[in-house]
PDB file of C-alpha atoms in Angstrom:
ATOM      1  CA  UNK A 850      83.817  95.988 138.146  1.00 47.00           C
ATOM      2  CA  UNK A 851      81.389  96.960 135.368  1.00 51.00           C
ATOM      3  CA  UNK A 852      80.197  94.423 133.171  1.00 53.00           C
ATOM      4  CA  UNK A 853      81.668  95.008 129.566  1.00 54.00           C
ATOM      5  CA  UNK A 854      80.398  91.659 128.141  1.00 55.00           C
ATOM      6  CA  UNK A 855      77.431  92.682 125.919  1.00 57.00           C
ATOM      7  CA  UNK A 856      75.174  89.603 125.339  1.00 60.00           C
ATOM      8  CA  UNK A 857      74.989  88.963 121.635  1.00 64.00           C
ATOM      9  CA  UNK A 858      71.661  90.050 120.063  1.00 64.00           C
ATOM     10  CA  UNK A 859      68.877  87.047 119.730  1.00 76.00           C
ATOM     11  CA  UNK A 860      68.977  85.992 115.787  1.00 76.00           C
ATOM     12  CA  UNK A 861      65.679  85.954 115.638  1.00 78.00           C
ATOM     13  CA  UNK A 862      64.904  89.814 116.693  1.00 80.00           C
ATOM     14  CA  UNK A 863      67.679  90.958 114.153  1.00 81.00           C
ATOM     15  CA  UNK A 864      65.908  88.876 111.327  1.00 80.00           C
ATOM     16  CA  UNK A 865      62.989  90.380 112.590  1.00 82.00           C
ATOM     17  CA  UNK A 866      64.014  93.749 112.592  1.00 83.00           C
ATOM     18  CA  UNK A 867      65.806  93.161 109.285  1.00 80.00           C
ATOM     19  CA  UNK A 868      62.650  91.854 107.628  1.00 81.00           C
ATOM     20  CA  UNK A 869      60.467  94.826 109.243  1.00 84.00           C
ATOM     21  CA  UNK A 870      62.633  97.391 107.991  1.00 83.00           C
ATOM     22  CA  UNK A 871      62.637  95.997 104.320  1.00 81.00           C
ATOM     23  CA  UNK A 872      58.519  95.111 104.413  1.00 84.00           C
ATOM     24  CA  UNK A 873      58.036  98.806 105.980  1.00 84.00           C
ATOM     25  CA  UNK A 874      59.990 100.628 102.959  1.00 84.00           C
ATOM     26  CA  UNK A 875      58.509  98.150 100.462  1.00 87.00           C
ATOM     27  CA  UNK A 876      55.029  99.144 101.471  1.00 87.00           C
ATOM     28  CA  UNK A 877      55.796 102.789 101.344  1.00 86.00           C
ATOM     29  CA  UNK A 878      57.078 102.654  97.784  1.00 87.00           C
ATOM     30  CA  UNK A 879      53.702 100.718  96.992  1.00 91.00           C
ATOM     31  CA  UNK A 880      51.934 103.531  98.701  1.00 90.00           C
ATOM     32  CA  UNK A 881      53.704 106.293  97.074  1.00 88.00           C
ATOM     33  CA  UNK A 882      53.102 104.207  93.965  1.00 90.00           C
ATOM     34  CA  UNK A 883      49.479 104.025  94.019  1.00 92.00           C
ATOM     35  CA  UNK A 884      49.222 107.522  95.214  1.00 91.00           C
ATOM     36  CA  UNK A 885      51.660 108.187  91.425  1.00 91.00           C
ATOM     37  CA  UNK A 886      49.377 106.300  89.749  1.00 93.00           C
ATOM     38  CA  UNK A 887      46.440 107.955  91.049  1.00 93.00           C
ATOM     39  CA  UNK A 888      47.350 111.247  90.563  1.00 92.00           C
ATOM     40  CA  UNK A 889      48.930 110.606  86.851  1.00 92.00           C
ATOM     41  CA  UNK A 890      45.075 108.933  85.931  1.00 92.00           C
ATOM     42  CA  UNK A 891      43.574 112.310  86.939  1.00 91.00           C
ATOM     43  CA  UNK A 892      46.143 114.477  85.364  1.00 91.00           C
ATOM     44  CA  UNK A 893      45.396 112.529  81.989  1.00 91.00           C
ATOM     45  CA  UNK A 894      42.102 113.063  82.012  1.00 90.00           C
ATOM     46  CA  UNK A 895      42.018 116.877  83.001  1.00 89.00           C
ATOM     47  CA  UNK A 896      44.413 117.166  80.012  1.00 88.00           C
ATOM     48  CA  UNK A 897      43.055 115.080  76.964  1.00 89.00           C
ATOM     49  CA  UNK A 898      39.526 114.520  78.595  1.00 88.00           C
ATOM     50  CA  UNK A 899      38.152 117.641  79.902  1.00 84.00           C
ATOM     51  CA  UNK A 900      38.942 119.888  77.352  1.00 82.00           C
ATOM     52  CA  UNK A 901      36.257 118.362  74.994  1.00 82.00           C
ATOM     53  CA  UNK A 902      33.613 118.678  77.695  1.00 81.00           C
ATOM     54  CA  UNK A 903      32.468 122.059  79.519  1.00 72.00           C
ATOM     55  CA  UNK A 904      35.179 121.724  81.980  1.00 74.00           C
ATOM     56  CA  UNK A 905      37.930 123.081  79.800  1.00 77.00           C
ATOM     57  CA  UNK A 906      41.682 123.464  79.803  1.00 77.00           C
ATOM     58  CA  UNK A 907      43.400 126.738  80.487  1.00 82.00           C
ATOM     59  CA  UNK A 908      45.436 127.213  77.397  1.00 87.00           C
ATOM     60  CA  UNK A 909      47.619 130.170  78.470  1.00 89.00           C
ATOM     61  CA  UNK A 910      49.038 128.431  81.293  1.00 89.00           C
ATOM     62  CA  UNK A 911      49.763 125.765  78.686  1.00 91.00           C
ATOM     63  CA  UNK A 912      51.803 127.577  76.218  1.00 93.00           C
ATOM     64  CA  UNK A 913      53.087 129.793  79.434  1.00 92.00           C
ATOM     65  CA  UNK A 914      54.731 126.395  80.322  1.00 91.00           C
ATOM     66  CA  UNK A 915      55.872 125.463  77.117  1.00 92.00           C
ATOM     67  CA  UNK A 916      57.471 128.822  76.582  1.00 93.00           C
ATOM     68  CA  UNK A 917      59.287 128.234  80.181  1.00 91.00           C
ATOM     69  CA  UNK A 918      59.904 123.960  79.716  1.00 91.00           C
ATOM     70  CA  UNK A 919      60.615 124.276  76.221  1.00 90.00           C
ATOM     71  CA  UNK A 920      61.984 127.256  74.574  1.00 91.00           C
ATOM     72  CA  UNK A 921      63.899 128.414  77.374  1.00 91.00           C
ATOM     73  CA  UNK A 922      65.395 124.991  77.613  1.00 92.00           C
ATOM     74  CA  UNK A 923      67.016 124.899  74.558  1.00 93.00           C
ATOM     75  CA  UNK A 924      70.264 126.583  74.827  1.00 94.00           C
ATOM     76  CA  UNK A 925      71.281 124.240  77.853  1.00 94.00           C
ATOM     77  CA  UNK A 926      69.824 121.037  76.215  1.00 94.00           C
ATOM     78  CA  UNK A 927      72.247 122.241  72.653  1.00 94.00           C
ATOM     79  CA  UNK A 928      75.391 123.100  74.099  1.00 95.00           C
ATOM     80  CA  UNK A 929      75.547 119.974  76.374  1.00 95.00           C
ATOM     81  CA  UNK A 930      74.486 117.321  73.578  1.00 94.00           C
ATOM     82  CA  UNK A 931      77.204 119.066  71.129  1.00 94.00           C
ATOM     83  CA  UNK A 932      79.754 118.115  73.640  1.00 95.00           C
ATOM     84  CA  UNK A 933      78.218 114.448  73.811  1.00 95.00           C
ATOM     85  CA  UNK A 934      78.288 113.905  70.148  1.00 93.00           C
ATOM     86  CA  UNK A 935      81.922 115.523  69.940  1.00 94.00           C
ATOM     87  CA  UNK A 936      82.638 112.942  72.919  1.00 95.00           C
ATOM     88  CA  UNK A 937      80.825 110.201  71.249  1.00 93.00           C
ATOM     89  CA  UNK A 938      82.741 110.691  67.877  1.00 93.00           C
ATOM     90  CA  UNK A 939      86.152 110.612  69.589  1.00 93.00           C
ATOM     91  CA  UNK A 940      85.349 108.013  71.272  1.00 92.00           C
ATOM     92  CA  UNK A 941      84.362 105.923  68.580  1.00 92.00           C
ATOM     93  CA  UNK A 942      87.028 106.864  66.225  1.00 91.00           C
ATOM     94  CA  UNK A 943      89.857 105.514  69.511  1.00 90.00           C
ATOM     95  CA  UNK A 944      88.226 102.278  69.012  1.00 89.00           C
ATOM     96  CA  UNK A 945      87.270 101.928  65.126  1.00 89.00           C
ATOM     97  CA  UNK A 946      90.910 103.564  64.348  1.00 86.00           C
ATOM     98  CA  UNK A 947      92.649 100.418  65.257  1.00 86.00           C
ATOM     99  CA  UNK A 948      90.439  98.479  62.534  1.00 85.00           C
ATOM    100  CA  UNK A 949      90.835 101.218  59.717  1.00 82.00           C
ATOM    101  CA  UNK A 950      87.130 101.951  60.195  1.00 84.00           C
ATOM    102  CA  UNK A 951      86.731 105.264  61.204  1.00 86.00           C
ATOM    103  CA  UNK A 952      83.903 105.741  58.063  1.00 87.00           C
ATOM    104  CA  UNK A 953      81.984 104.317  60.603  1.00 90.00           C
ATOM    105  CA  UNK A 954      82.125 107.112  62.776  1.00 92.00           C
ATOM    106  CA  UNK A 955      79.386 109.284  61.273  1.00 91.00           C
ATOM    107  CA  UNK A 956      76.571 106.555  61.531  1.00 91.00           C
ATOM    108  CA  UNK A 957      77.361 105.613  65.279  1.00 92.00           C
ATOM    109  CA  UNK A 958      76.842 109.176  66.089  1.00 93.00           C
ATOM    110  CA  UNK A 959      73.840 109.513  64.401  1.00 93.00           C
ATOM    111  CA  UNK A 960      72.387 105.934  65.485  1.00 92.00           C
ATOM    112  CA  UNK A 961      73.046 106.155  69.307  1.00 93.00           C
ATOM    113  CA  UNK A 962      72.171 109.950  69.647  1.00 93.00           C
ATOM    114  CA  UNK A 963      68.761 109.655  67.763  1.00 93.00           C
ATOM    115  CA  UNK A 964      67.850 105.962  69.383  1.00 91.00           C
ATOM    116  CA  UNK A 965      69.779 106.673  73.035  1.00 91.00           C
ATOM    117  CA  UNK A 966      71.682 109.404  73.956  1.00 93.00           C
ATOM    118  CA  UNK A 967      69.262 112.395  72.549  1.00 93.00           C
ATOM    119  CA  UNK A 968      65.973 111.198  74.529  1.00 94.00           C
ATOM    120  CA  UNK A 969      68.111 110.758  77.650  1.00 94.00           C
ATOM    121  CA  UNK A 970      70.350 113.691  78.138  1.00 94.00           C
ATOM    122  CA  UNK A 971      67.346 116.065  77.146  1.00 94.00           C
ATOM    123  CA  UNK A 972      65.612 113.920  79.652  1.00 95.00           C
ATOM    124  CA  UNK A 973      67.569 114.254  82.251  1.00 95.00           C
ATOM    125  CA  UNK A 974      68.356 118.144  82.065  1.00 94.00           C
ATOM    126  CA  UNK A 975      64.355 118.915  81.730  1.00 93.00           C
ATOM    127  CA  UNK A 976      64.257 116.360  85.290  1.00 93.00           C
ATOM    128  CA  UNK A 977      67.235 119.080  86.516  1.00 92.00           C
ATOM    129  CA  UNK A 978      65.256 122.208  85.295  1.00 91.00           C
ATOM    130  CA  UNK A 979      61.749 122.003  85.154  1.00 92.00           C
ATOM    131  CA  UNK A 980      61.313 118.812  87.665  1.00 92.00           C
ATOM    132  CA  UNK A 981      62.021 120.356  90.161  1.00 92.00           C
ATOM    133  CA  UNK A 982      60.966 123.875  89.510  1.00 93.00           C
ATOM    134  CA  UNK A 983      57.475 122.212  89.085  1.00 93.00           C
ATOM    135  CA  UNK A 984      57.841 120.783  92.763  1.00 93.00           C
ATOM    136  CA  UNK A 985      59.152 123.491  94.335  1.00 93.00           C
ATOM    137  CA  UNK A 986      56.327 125.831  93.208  1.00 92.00           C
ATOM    138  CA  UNK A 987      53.633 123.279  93.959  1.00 93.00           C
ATOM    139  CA  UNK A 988      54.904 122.755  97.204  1.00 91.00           C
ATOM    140  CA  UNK A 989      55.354 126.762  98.011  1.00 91.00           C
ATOM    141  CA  UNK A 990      51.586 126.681  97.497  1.00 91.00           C
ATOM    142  CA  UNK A 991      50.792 123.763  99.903  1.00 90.00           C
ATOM    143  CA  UNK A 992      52.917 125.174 102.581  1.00 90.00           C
ATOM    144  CA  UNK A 993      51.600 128.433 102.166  1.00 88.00           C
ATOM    145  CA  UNK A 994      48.020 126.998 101.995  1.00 87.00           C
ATOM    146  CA  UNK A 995      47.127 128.418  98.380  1.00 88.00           C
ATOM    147  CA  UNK A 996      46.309 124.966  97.250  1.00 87.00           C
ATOM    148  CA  UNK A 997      43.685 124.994 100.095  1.00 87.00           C
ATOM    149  CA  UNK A 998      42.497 128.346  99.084  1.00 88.00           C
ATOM    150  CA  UNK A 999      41.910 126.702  95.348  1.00 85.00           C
ATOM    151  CA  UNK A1000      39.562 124.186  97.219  1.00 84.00           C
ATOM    152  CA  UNK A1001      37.538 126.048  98.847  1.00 85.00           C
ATOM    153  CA  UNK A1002      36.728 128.422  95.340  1.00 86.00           C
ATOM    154  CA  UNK A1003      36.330 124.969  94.004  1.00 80.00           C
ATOM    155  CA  UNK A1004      39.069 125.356  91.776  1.00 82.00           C
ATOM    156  CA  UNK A1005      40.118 121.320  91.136  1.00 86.00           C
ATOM    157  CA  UNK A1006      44.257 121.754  91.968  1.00 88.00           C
ATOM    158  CA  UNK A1007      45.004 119.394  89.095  1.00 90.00           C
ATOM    159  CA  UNK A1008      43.342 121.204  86.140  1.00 88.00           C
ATOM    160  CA  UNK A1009      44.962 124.466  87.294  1.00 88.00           C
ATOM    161  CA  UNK A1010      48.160 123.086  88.218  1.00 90.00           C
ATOM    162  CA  UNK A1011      49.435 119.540  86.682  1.00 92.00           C
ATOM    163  CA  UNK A1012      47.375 119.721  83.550  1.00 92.00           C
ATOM    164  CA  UNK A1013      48.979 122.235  82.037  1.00 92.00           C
ATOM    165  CA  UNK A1014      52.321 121.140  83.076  1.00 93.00           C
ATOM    166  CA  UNK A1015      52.044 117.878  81.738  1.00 93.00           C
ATOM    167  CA  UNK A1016      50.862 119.163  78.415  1.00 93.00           C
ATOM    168  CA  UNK A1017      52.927 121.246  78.267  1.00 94.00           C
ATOM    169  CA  UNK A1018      55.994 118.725  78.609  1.00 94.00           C
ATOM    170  CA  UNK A1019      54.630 115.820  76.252  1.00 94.00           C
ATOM    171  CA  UNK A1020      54.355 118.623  73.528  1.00 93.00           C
ATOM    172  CA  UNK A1021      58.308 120.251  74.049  1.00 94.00           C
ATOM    173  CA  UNK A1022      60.289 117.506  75.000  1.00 94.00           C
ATOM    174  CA  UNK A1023      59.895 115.485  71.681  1.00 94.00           C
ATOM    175  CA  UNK A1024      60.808 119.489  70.176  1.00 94.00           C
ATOM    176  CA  UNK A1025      63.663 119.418  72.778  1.00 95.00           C
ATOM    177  CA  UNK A1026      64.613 115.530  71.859  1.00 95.00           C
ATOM    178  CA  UNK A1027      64.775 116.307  68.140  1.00 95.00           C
ATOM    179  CA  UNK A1028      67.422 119.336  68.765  1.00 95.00           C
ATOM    180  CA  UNK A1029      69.429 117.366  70.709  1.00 95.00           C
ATOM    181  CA  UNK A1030      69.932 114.475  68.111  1.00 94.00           C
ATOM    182  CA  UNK A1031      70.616 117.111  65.608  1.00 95.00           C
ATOM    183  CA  UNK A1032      72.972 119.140  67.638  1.00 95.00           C
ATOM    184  CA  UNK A1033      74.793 115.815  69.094  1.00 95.00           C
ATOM    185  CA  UNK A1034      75.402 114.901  65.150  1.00 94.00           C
ATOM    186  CA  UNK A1035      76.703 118.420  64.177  1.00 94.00           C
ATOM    187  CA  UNK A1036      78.993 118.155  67.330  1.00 94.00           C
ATOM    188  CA  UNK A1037      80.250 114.663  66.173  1.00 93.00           C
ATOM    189  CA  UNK A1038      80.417 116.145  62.937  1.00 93.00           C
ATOM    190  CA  UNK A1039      83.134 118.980  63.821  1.00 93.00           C
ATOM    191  CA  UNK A1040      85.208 116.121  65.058  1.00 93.00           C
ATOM    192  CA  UNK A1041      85.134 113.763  61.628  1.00 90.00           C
ATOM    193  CA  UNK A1042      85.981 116.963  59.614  1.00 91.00           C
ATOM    194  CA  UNK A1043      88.028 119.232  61.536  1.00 90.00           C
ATOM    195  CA  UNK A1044      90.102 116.337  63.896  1.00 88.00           C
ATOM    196  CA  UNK A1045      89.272 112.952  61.589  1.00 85.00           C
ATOM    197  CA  UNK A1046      90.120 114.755  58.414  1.00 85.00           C
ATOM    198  CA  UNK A1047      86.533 113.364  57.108  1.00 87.00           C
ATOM    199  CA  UNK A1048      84.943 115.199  54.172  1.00 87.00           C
ATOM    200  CA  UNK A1049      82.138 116.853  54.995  1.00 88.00           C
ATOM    201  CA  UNK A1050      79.854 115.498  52.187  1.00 89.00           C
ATOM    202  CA  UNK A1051      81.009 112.146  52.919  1.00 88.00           C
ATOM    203  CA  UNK A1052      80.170 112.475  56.463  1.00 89.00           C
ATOM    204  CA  UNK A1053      77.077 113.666  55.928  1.00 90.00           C
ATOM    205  CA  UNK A1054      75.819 110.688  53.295  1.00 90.00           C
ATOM    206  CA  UNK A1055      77.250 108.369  55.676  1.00 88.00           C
ATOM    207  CA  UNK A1056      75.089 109.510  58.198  1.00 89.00           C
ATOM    208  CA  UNK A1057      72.057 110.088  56.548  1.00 89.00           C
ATOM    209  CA  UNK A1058      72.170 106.209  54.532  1.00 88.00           C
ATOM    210  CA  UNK A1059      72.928 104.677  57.823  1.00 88.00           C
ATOM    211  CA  UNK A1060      70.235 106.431  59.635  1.00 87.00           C
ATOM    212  CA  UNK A1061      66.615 105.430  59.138  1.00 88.00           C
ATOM    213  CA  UNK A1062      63.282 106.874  60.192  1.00 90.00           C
ATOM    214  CA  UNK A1063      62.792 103.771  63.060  1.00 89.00           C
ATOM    215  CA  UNK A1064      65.947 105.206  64.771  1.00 89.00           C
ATOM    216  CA  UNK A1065      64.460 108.664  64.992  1.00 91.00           C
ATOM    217  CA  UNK A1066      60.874 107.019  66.069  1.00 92.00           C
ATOM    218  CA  UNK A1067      62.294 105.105  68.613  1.00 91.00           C
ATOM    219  CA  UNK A1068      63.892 108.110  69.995  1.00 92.00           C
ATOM    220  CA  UNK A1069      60.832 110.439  70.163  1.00 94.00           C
ATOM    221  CA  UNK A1070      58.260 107.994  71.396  1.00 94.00           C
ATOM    222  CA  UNK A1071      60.690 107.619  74.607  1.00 94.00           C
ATOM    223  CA  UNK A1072      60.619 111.220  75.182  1.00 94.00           C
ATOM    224  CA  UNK A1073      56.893 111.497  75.442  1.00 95.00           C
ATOM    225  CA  UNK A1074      57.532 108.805  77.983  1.00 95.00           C
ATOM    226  CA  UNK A1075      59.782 110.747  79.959  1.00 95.00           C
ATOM    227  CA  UNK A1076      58.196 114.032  79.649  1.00 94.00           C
ATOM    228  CA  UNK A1077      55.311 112.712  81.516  1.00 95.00           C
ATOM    229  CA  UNK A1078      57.359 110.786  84.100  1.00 95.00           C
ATOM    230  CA  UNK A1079      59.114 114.311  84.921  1.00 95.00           C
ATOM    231  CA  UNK A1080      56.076 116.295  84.911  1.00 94.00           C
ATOM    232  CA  UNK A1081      53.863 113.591  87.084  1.00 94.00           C
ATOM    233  CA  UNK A1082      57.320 113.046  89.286  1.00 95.00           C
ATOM    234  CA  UNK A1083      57.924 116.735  90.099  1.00 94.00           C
ATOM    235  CA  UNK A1084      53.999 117.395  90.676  1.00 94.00           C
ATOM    236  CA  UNK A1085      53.431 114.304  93.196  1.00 94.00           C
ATOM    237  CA  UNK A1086      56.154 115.725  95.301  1.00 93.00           C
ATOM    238  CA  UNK A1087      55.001 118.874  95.351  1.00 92.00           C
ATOM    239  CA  UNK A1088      51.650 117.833  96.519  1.00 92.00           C
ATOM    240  CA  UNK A1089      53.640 115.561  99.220  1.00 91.00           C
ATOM    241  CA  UNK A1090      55.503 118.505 100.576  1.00 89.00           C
ATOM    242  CA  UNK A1091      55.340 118.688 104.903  1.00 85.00           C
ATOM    243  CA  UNK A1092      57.423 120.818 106.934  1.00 80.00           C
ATOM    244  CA  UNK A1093      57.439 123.892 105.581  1.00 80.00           C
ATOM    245  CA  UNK A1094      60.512 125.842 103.645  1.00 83.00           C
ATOM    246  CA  UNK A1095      62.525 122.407 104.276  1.00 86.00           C
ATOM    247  CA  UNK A1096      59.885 120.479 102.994  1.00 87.00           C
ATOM    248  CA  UNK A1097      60.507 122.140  99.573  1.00 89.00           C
ATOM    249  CA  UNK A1098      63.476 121.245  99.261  1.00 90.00           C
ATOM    250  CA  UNK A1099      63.447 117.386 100.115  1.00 90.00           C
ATOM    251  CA  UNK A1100      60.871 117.280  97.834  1.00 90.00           C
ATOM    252  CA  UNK A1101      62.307 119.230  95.083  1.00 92.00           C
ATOM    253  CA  UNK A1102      65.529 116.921  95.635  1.00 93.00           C
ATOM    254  CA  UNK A1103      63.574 113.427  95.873  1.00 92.00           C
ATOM    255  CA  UNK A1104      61.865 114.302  92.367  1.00 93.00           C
ATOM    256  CA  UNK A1105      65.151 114.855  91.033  1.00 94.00           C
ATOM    257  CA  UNK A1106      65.959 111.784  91.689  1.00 95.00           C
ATOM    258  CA  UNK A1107      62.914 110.240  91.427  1.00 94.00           C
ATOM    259  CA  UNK A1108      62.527 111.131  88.264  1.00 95.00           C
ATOM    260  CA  UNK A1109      66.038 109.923  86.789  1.00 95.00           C
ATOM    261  CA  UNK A1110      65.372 106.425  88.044  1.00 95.00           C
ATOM    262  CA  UNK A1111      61.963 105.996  86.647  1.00 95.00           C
ATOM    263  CA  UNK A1112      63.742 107.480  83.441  1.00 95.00           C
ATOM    264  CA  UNK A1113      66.437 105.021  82.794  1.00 95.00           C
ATOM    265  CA  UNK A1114      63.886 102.155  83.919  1.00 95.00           C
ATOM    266  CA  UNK A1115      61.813 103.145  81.252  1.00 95.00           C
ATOM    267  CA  UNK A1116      64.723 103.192  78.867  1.00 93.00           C
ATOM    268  CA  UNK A1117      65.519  99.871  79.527  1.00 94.00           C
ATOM    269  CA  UNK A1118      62.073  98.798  79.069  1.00 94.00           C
ATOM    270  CA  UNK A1119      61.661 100.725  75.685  1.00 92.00           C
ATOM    271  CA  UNK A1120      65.083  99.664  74.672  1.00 91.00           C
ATOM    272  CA  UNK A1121      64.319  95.922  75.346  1.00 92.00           C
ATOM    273  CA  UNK A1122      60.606  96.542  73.932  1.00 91.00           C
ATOM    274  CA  UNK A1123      62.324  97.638  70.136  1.00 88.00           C
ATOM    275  CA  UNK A1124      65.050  95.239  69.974  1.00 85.00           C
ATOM    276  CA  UNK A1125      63.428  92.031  70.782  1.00 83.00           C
ATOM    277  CA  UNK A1126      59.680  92.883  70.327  1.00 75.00           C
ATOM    278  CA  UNK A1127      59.088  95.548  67.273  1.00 67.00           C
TER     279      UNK A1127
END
């Protein structure tokens, strides 16, 4: 008769195991850290460093970029934060309705889209879009061994390829930032006068007393935060990219989500960094 009576695993090999499997992880996210780190240090000075030496900064690559990060970015990045601030206004009006405060309306719209909601939903469609477009082509190249053939013409990879990518997103997603708090007010705005019955002049002199240059600050000097989070994000996986065709496209996943982690950790820090510090 076969023995069906497993022994029961030893405690100690399981804490072991469990202990090994957590330390091993931890130490790869310190390693991929460094390696972030690393690469960001040399992106920033290829960008703001070289250019005023004889080493130089190709230009046309950067305003190619901004053309394709920026301006073709901006239909997506309007019509989605319309439909935010029309969300946010009804929203706010279901609550402030039951208080008889619904002139309220106009400067929570403009307060949480310039301060918050702006910066973050731009964010987070430019980590969607041009994230991972920037790792997928980076990582094309190492696969197909075009980052290799840079080497050898002693072309440095990061001047040709992550400089002008990261310029090219700390210049166009403030740009990108500012639409979206402007198009998430209009769309808040369509609600207060066509569904709140709210004048239009008195929506718009609520907003614009409530709303002060700090909020709109605040706002922008997050997205040059995130625009070089994205741009580093999407280029370090592109340079980690192994195994080919599949390869691509864990990496141009894992920046994705990469980069909408270290986005809303930086938006907490910035958040906490303005309300309790500045």
């Amino acid at each position: 008769m076969p023995n069906r009576i497993r022994s029961s695993p030893d405690p100690a090999e399981a804490l072991n195991a469990f202990f090994g499997y957590f330390g091993n992880r931890l130490f790869s996210v310190i390693r991929a850290a460094r390696r972030l780190l690393r690469l960001t240090l040399q992106a920033l000075e290829w960008s703001f460093i070289a250019p005023f030496t004889s080493r130089g900064m190709r230009w046309k690559s950067v305003l190619r970029h901004m053309v394709i990060v920026g301006f073709d970015s901006i239909p997506i990045v309007s019509f989605i934060c319309a439909l935010v601030g029309a969300i946010m206004a009804m929203q706010s009006a279901y609550q402030l309705e039951q208080f008889g405060a619904l002139l309220y309306v106009p400067p929570i719209v403009g307060v949480v889209m310039t301060r918050e909601l702006g910066p973050l939903i731009a964010a987070v469609i430019m980590a969607g879009r041009s994230g991972s477009a920037f790792a997928a082509e980076i990582g094309t190249m190492v696969v197909s061994e075009e980052v290799d053939a840079l080497e050898s013409m002693a072309l440095h990879p990061i001047k040709f390829l992550v400089a002008p990518k990261l310029l090219a997103m700390i210049c166009m997603q403030p740009c990108l930032t500012m639409i979206a708090d402007l198009v998430g007010i209009a769309g808040g705005m369509l609600i207060g006068v066509y569904s709140l019955e709210m004048n239009y002049n008195l929506y718009y002199s609520y907003t614009v007393d409530y709303l002060v240059m700090r909020d709109i600050i605040t706002g922008l000097i997050k997205s040059v935060a995130f625009g070089m989070i994205i741009a580093m994000v999407g280029c370090y996986y592109g340079f980690s990219v192994r195994g080919g065709a599949e390869g691509v496209g864990r990496a141009t996943t894992s920046s994705v989500v990469t980069s909408i982690f270290l986005i809303i950790v930086a938006d907490l820090i910035f958040t906490a960094l303005f309300y309790y510090v500045i």
